[in-house]
Short mmCIF file of C-alpha atoms in Angstrom, two decimals:
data_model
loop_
_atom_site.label_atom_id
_atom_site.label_comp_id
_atom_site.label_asym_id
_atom_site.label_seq_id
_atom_site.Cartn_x
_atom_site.Cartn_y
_atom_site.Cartn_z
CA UNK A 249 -67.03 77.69 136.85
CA UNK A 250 -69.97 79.89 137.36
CA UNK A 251 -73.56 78.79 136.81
CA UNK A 252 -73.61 80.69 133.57
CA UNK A 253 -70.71 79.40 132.12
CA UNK A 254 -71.55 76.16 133.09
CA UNK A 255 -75.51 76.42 131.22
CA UNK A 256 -73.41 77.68 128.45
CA UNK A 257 -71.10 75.01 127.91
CA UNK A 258 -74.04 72.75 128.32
CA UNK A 259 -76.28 74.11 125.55
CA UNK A 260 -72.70 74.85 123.75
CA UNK A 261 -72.67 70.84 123.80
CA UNK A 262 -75.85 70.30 122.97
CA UNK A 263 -75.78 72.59 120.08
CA UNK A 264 -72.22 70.88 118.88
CA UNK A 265 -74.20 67.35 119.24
CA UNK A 266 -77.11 68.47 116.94
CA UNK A 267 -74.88 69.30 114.41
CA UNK A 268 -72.52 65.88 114.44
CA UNK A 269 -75.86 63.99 114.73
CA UNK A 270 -78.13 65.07 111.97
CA UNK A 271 -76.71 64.77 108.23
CA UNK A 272 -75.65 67.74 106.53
CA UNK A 273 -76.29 70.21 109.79
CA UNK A 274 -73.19 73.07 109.21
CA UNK A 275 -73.67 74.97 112.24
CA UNK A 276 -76.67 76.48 114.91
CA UNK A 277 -76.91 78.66 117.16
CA UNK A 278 -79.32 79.85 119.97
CA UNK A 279 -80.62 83.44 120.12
CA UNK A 280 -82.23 85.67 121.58
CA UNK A 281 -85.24 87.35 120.24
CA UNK A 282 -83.56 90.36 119.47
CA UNK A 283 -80.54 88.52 117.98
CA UNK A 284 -78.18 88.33 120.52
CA UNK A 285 -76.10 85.28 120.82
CA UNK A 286 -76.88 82.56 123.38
CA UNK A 287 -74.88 79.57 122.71
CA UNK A 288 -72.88 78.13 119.65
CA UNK A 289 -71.93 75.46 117.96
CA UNK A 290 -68.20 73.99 117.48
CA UNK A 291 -66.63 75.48 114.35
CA UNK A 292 -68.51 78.95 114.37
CA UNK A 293 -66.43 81.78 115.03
CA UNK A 294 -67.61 84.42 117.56
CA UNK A 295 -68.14 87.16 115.08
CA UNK A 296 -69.75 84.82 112.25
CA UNK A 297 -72.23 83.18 115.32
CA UNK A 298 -73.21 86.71 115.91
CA UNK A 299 -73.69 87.44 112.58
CA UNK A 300 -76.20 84.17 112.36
CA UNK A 301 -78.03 85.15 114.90
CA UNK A 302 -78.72 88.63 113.84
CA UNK A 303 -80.03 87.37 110.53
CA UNK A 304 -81.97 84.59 112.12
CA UNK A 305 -83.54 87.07 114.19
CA UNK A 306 -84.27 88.96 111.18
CA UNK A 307 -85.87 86.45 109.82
CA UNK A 308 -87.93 85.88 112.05
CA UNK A 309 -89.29 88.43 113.18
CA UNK A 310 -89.77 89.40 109.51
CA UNK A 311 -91.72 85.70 109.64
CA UNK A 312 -93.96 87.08 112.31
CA UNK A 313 -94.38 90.45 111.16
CA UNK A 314 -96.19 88.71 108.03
CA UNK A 315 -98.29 86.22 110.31
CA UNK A 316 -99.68 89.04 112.48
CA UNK A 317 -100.47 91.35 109.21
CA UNK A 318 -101.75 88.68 107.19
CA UNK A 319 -103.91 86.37 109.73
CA UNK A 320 -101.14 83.44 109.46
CA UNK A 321 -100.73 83.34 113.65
CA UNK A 322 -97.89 82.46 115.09
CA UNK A 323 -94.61 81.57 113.78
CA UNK A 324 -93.70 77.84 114.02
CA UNK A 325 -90.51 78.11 111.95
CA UNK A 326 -88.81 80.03 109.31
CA UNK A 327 -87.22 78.28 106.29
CA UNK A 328 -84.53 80.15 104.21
CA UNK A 329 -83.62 78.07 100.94
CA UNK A 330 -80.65 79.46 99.17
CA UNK A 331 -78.17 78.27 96.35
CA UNK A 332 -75.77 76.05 98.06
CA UNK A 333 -77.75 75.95 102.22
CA UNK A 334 -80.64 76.44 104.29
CA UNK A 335 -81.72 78.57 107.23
CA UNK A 336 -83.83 76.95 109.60
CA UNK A 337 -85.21 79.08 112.65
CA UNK A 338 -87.54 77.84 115.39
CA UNK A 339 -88.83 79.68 118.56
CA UNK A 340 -86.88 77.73 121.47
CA UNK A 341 -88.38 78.72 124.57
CA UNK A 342 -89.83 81.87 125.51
CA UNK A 343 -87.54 85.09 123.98
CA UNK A 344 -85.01 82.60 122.36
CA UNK A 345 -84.84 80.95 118.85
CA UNK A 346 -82.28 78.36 117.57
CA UNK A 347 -80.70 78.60 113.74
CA UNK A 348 -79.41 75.71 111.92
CA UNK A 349 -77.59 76.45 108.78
CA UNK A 350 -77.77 73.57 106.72
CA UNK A 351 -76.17 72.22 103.34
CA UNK A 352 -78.18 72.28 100.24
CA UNK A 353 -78.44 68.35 100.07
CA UNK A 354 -80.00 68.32 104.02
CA UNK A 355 -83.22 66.55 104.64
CA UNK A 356 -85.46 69.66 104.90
CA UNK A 357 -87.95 66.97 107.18
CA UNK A 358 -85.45 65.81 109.53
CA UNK A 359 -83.67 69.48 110.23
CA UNK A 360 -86.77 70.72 111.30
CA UNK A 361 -87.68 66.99 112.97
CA UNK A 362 -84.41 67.74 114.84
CA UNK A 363 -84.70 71.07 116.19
CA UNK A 364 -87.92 70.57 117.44
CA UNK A 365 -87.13 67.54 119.24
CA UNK A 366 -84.67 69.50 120.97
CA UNK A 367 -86.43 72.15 121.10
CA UNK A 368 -89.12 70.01 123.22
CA UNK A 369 -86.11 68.13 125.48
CA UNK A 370 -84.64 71.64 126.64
CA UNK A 371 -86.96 74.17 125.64
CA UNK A 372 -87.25 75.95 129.61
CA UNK A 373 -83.39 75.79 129.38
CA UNK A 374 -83.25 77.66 126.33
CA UNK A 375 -85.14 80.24 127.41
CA UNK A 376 -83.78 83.70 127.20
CA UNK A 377 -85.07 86.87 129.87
CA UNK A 378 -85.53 90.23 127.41
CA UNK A 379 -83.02 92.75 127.92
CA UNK A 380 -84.01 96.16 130.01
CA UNK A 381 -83.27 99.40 128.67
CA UNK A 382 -79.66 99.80 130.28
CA UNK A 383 -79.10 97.08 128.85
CA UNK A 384 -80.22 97.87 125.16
CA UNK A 385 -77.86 100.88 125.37
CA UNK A 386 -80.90 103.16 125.79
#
């Protein structure tokens, strides 16, 4: 196994341990800034984990877009509540976010407790190098 399959089986595992750990977690996923898909947890197909991450992304950077207009500074994390789940998204590590979609009953406290705890454990691992131009499709 290569050293890039192995780092993403690791923060595969660590992703699929979040979610069995912390009540009413559905699924997360790490991201990079511009939405592309780092790591996953169990139970998320690969289309609907890319399709999380390019709406956490969104919101996001919709988040900071609004911080740097209005004076708010910087972005800690980005709270979607909807009918029946929430979005949680957190910077983790430099260019890289992680998503939690949660169930409507979760602990709003202890999701975001959660991620940022691992956020803090793994944070350098986690983080994500921007994409050059070739790669962009420029």
């Amino acid at each position: 196994m290569n050293d890039k399959a192995h780092s993403e089986t690791d923060l595969n595992w660590l992703l699929d341990n979040l979610v069995e750990r912390v009540v009413d977690a559905r699924h997360a996923v790490v991201l990079s800034a511009d939405g592309l898909l780092i790591g996953k947890s169990r139970g998320l197909s690969r289309d609907d984990s890319d399709q999380l991450s390019a709406m956490a992304s969104a919101f996001q950077s919709l988040a900071k877009g609004t911080g740097r207009h209005f004076g708010g500074g910087q972005v800690r994390q980005t709270i979607v509540e909807m009918e029946h789940a929430f979005l949680f998204v957190t910077a983790a590590g430099r260019g890289a976010c992680l998503a939690v979609l949660a169930e409507e009953t979760a602990d709003v406290g202890q999701i975001a407790y959660e991620m940022n705890l691992l956020v803090k454990q793994v944070g350098a691992y986690l983080t994500a190098a921007p994409r050059s131009a070739a790669e962009q499709g420029a």
